[in-house]
Short mmCIF file of N, CA, C and O in Angstrom, two decimals:
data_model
loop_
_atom_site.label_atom_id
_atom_site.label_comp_id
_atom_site.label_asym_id
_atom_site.label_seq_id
_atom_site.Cartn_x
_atom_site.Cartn_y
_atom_site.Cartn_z
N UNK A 1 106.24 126.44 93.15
CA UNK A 1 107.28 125.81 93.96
C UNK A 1 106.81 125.72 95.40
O UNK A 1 105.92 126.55 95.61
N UNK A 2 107.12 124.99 96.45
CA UNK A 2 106.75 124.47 97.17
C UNK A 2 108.15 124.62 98.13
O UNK A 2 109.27 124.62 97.61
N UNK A 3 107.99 124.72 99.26
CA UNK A 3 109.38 125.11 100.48
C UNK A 3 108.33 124.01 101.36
O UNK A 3 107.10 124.01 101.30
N UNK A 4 109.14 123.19 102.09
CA UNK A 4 108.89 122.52 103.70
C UNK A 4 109.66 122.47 104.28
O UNK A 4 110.86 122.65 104.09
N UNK A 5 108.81 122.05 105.54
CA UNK A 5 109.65 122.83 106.87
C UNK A 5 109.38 121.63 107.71
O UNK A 5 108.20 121.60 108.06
N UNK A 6 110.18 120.51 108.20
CA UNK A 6 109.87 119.67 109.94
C UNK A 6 109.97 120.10 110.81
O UNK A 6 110.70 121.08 110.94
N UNK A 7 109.27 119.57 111.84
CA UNK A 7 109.72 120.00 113.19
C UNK A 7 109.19 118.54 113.70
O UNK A 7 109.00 117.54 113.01
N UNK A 8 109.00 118.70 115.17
CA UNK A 8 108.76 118.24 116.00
C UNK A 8 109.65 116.54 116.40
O UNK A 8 109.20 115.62 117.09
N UNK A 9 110.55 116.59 115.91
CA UNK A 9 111.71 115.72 116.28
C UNK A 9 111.81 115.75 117.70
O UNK A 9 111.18 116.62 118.29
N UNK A 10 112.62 114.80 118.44
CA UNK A 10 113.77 114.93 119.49
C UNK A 10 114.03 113.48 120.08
O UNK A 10 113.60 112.43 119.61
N UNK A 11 114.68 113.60 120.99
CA UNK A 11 114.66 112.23 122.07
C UNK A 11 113.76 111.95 122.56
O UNK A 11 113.11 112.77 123.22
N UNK A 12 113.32 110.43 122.37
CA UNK A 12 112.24 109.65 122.91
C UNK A 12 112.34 108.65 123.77
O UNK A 12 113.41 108.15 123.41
N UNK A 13 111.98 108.02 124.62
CA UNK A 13 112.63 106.54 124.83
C UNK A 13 111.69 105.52 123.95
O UNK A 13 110.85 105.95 123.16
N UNK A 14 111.87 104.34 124.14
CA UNK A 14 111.62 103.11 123.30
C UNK A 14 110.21 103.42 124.12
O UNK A 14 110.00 103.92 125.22
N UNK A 15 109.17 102.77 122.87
CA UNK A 15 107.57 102.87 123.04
C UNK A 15 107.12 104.03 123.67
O UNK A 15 106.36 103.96 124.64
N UNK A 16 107.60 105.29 123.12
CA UNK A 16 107.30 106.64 123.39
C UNK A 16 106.54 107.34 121.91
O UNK A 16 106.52 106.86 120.78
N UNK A 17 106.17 108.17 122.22
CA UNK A 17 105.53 108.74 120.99
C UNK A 17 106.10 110.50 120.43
O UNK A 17 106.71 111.35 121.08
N UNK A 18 105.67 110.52 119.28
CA UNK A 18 106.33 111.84 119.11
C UNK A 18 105.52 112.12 118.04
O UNK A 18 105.19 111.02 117.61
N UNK A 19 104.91 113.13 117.22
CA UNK A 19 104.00 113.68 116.05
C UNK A 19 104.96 115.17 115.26
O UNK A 19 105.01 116.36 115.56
N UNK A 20 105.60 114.33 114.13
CA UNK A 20 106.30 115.21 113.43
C UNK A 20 104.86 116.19 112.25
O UNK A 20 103.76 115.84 111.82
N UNK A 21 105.66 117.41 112.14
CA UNK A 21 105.05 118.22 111.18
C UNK A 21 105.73 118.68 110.22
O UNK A 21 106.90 119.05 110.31
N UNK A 22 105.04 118.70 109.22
CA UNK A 22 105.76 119.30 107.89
C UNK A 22 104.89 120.81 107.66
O UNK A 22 103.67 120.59 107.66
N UNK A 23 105.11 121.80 107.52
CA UNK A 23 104.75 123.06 107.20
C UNK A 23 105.02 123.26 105.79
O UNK A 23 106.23 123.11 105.58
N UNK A 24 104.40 123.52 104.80
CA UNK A 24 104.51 123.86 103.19
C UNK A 24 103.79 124.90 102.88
O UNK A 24 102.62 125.05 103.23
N UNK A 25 105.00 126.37 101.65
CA UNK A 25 104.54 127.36 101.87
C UNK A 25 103.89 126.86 100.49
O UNK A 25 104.12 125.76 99.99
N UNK A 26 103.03 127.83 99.97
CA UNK A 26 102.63 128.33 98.39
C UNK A 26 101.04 127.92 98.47
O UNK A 26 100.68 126.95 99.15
N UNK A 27 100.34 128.52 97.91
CA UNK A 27 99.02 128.12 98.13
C UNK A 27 98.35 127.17 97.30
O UNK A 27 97.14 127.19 97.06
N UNK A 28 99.29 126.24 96.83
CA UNK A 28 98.50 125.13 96.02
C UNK A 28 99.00 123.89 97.08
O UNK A 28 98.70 122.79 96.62
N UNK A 29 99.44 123.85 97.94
CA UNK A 29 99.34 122.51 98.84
C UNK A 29 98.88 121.36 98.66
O UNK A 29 99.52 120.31 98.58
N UNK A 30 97.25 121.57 98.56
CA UNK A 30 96.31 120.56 98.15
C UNK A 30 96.28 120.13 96.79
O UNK A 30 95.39 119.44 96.32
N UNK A 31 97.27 120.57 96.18
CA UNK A 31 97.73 119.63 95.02
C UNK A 31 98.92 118.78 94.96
O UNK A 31 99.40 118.21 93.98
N UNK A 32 99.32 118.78 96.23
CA UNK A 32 100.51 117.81 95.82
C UNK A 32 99.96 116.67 97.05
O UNK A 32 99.21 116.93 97.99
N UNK A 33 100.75 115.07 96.64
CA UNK A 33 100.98 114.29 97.63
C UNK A 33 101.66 114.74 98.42
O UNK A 33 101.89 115.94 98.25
N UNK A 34 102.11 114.27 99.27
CA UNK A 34 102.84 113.93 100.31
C UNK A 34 103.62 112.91 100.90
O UNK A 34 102.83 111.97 100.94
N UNK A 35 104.66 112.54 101.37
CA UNK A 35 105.45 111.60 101.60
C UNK A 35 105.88 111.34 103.05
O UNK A 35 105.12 111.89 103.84
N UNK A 36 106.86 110.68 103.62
CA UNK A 36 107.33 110.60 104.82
C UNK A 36 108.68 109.73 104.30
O UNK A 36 108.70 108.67 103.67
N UNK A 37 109.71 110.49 104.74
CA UNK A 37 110.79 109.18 104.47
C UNK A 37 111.95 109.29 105.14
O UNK A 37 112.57 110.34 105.01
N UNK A 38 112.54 108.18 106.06
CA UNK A 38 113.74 108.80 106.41
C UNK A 38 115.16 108.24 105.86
O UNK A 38 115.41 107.53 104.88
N UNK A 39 116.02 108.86 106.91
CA UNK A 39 117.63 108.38 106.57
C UNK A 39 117.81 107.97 108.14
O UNK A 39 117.15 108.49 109.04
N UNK A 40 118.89 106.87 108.34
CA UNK A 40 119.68 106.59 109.40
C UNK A 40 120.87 106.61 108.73
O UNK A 40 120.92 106.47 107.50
N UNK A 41 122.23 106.83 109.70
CA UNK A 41 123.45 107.03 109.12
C UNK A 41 124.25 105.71 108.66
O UNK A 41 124.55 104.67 109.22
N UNK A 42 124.46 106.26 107.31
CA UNK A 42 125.46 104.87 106.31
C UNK A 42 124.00 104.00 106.21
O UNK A 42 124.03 102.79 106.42
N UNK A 43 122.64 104.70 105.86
CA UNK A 43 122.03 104.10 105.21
C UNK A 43 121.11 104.80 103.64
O UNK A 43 121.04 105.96 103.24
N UNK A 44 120.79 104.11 103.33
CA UNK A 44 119.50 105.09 101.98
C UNK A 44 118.63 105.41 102.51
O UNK A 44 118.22 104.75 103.46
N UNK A 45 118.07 106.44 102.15
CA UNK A 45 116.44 106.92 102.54
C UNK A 45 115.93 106.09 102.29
O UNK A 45 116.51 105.34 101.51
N UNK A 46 114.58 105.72 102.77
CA UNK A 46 113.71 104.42 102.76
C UNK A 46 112.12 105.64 103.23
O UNK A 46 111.99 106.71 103.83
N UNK A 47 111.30 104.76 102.59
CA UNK A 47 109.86 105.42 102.96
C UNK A 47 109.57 105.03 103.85
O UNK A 47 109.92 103.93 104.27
N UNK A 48 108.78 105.87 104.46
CA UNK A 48 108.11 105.47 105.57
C UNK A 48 106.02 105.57 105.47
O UNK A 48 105.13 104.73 105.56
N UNK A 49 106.04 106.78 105.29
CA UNK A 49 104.41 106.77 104.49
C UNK A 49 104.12 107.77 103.62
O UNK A 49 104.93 108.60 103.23
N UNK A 50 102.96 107.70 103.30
CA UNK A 50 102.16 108.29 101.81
C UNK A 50 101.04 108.69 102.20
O UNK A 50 100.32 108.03 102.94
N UNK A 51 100.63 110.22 101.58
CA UNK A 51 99.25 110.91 101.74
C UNK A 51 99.12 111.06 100.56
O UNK A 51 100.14 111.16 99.87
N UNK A 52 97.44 111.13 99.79
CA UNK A 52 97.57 111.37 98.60
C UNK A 52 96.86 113.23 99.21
O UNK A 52 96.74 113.70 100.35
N UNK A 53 96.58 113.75 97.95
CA UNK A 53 96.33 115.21 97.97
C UNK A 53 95.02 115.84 99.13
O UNK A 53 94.93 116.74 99.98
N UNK A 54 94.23 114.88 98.62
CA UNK A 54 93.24 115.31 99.47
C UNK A 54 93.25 114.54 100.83
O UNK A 54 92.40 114.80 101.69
N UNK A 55 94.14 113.67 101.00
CA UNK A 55 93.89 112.44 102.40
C UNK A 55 93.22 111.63 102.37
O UNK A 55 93.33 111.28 103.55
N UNK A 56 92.74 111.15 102.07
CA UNK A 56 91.57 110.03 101.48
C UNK A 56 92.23 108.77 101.50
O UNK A 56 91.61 107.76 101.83
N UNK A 57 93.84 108.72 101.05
CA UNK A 57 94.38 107.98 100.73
C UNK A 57 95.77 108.13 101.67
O UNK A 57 96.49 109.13 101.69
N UNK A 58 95.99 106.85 102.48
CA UNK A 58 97.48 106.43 103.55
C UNK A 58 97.78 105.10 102.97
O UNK A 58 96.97 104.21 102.70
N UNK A 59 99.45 105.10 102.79
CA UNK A 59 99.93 104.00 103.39
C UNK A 59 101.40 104.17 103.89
O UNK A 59 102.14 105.15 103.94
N UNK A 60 101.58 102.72 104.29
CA UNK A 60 102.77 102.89 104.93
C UNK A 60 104.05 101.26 104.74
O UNK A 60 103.90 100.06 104.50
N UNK A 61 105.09 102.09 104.99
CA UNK A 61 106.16 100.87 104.62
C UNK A 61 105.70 99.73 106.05
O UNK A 61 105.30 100.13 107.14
N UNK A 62 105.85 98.45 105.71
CA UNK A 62 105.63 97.29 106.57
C UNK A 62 106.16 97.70 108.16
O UNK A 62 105.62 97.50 109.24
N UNK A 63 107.32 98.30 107.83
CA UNK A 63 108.07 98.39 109.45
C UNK A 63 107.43 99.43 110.10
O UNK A 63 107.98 99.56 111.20
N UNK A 64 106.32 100.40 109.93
CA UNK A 64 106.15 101.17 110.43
C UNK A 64 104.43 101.07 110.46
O UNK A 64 103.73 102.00 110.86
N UNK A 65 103.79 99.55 109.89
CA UNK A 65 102.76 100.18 109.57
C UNK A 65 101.53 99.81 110.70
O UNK A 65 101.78 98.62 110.91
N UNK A 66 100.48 100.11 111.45
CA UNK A 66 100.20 99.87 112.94
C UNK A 66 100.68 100.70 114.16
O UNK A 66 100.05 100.72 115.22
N UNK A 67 102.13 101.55 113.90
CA UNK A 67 102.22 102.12 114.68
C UNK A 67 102.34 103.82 113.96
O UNK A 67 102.26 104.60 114.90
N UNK A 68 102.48 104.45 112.88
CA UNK A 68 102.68 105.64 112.27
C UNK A 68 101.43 105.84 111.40
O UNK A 68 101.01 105.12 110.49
N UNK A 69 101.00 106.83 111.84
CA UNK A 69 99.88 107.38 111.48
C UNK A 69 100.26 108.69 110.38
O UNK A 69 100.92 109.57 110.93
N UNK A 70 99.94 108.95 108.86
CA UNK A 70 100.35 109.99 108.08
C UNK A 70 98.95 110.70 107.94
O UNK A 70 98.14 109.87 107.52
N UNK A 71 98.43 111.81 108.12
CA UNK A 71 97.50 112.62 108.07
C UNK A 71 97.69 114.25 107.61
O UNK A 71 98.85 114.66 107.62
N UNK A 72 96.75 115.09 107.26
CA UNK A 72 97.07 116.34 106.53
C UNK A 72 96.38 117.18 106.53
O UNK A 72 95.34 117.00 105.90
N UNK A 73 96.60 118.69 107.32
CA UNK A 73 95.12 119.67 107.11
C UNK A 73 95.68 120.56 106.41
O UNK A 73 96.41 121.51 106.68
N UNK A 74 95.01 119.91 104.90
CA UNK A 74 95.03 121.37 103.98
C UNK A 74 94.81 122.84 104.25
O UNK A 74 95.51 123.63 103.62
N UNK A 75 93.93 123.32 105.11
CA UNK A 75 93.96 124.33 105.40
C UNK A 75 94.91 124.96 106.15
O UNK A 75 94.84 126.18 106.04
N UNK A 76 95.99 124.47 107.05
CA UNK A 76 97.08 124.73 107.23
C UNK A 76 98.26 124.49 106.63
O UNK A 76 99.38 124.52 107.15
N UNK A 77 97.80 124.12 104.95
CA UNK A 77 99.00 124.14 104.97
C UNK A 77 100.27 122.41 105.47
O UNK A 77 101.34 122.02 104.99
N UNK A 78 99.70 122.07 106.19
CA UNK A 78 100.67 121.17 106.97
C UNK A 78 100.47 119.70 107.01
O UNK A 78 99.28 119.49 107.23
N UNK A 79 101.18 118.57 106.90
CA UNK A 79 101.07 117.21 106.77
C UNK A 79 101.87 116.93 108.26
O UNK A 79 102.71 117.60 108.87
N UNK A 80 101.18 115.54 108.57
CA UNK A 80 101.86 115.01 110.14
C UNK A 80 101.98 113.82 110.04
O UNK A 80 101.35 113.11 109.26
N UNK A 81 102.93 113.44 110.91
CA UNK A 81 103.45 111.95 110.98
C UNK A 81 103.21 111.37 112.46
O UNK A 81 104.24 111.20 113.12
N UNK A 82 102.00 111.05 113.05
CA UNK A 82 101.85 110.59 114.63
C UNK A 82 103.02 109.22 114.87
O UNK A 82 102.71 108.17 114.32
N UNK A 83 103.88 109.25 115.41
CA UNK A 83 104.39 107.66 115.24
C UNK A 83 104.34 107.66 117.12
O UNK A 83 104.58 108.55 117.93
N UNK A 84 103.88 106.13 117.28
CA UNK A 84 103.90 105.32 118.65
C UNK A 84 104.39 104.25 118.69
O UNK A 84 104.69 103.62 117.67
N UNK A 85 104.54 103.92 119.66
CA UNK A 85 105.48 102.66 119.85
C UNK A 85 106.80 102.93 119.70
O UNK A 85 107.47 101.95 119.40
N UNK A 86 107.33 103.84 119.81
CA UNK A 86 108.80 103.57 118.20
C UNK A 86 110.06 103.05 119.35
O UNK A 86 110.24 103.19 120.56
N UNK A 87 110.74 102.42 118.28
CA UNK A 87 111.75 101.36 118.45
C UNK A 87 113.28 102.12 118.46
O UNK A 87 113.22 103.08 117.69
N UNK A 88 114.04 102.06 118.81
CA UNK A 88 115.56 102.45 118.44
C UNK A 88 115.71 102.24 116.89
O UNK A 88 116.23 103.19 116.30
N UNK A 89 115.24 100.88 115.92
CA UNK A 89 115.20 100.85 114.97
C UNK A 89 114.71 102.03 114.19
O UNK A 89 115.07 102.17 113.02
N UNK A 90 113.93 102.88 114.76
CA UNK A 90 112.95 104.28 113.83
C UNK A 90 114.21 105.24 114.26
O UNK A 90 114.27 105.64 113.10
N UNK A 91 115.02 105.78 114.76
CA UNK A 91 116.08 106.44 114.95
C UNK A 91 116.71 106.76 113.64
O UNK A 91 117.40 106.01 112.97
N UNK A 92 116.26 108.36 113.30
CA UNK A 92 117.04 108.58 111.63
C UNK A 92 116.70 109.94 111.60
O UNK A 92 116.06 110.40 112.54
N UNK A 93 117.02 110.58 110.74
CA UNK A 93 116.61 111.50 110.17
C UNK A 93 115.13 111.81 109.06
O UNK A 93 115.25 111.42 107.90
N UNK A 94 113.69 112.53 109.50
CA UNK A 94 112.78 111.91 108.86
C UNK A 94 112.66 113.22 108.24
O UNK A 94 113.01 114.16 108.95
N UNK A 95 112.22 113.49 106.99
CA UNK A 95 111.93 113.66 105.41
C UNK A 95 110.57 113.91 105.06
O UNK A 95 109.90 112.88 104.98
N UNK A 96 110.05 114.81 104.87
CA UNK A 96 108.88 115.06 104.08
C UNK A 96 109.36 115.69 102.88
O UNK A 96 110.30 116.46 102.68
N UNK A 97 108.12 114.92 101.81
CA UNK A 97 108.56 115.58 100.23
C UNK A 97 106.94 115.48 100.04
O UNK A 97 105.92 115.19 100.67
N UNK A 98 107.35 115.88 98.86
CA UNK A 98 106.16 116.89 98.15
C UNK A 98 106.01 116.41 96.64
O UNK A 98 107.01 116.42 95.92
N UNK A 99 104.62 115.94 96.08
CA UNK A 99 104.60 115.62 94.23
C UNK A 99 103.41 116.54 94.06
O UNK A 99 102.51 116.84 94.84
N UNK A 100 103.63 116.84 93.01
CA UNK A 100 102.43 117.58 92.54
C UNK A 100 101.99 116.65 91.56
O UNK A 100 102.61 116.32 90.55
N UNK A 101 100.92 116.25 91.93
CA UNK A 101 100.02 115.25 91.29
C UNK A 101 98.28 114.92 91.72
O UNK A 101 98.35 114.11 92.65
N UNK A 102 97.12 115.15 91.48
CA UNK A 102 96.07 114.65 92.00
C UNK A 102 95.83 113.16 91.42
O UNK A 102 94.72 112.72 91.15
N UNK A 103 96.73 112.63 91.31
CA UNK A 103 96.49 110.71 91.59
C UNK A 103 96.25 110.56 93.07
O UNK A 103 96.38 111.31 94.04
N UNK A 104 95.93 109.56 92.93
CA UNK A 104 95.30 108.64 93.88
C UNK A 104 96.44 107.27 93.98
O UNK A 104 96.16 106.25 94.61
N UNK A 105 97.70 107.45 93.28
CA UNK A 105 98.17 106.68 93.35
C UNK A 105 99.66 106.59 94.46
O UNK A 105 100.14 107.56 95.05
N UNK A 106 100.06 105.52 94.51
CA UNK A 106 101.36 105.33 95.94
C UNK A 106 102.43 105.98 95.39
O UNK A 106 102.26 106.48 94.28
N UNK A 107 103.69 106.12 96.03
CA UNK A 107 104.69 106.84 95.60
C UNK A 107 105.56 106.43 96.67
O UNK A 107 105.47 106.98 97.77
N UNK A 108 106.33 105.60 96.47
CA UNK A 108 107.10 104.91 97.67
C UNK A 108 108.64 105.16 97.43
O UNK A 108 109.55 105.14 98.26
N UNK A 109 108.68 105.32 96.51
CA UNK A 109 110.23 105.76 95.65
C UNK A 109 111.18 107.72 96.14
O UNK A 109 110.66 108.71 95.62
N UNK A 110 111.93 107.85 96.70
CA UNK A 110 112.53 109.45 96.72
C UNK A 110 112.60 109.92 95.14
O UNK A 110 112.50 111.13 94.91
N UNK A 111 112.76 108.98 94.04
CA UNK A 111 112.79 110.12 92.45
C UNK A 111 110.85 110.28 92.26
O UNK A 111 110.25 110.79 91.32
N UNK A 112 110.33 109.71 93.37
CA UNK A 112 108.75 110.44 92.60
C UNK A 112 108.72 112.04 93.27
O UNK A 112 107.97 112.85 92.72
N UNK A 113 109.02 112.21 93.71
CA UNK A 113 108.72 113.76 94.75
C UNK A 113 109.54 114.37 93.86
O UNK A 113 110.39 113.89 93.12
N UNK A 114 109.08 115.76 94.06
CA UNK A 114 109.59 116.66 93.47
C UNK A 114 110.29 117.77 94.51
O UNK A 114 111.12 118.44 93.91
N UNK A 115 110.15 118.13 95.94
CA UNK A 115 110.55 118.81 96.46
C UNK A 115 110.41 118.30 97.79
O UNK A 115 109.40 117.76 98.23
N UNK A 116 111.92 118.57 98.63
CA UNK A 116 111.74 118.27 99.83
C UNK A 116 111.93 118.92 101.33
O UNK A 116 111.99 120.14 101.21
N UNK A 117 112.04 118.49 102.73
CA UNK A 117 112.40 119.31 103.56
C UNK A 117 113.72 119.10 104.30
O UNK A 117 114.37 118.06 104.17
N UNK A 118 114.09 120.07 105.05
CA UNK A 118 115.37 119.80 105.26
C UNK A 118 115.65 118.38 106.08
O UNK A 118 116.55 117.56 105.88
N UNK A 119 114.50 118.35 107.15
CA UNK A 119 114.58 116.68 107.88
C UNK A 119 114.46 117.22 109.04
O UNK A 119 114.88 118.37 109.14
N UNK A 120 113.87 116.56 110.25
CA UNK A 120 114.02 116.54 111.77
C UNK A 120 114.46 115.07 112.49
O UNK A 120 113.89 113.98 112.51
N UNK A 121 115.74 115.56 113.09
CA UNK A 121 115.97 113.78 113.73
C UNK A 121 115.00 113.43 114.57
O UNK A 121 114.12 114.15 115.05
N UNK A 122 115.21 112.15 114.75
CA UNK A 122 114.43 111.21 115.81
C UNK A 122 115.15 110.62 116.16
O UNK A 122 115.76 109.86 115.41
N UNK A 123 115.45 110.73 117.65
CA UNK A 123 116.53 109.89 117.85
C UNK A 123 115.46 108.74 119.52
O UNK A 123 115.00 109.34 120.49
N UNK A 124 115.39 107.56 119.41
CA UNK A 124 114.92 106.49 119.79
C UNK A 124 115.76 106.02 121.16
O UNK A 124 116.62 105.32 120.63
N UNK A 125 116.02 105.97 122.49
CA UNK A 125 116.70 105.32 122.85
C UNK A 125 116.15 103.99 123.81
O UNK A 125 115.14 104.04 124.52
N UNK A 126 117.09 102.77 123.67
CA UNK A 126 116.71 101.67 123.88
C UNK A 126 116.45 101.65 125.61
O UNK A 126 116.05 100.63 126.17
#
């Protein structure tokens, strides 16, 4: 089983930057993907990006992709989300989850993960 942890949320202004972290306990880490996804209010979670196990492998949803960077040091343990530029539109609650899988394959969907974190807002102002 797998526990995560965000941080590094807060207030930004528009075309400011901020680098969220996900912390994951258990020592198989490097077997699971990784995800990025958030919520804004009175909306669905929506993805934002994808690490596969070892990092080798990024992508990212269209609205975010050029400015959010998803990266991961297994040895800590920890996956990151660099985002720049960001818009009032990126303003939500953001989501790291967790699959245990060594594919190489995307996972853009919230029923592929198997475990998630509680969330750190981002809140964007115009």
């Amino acid at each position: 089983q797998v526990q995560l942890v965000e941080s590094g949320g807060g207030l930004v202004q528009a075309g400011g930057s901020l680098r969220l972290s996900c912390a994951a306990s258990g020592r198989t880490f490097s077997s699971y993907a990784m995800g990025w996804f958030r919520q804004a209010p009175g909306k669905e979670r929506e993805f934002v990006a994808g690490i596969t196990w070892g990092g080798g492998r990024t992508y990212y949803a269209d609205s975010v992709r050029g400015r959010f960077t998803a990266s991961r040091d297994n040895a800590k343990n920890t996956v990151y989300l660099q985002m720049n530029s960001l818009k009032p539109e990126d303003t939500a609650v953001y989501h790291c989850a967790a699959k245990a899988t060594y594919s190489s394959g995307t996972y853009r969907s919230p029923l592929d993960y198997d475990y998630w974190g509680q969330g750190t807002q981002v809140t964007v102002s115009s």
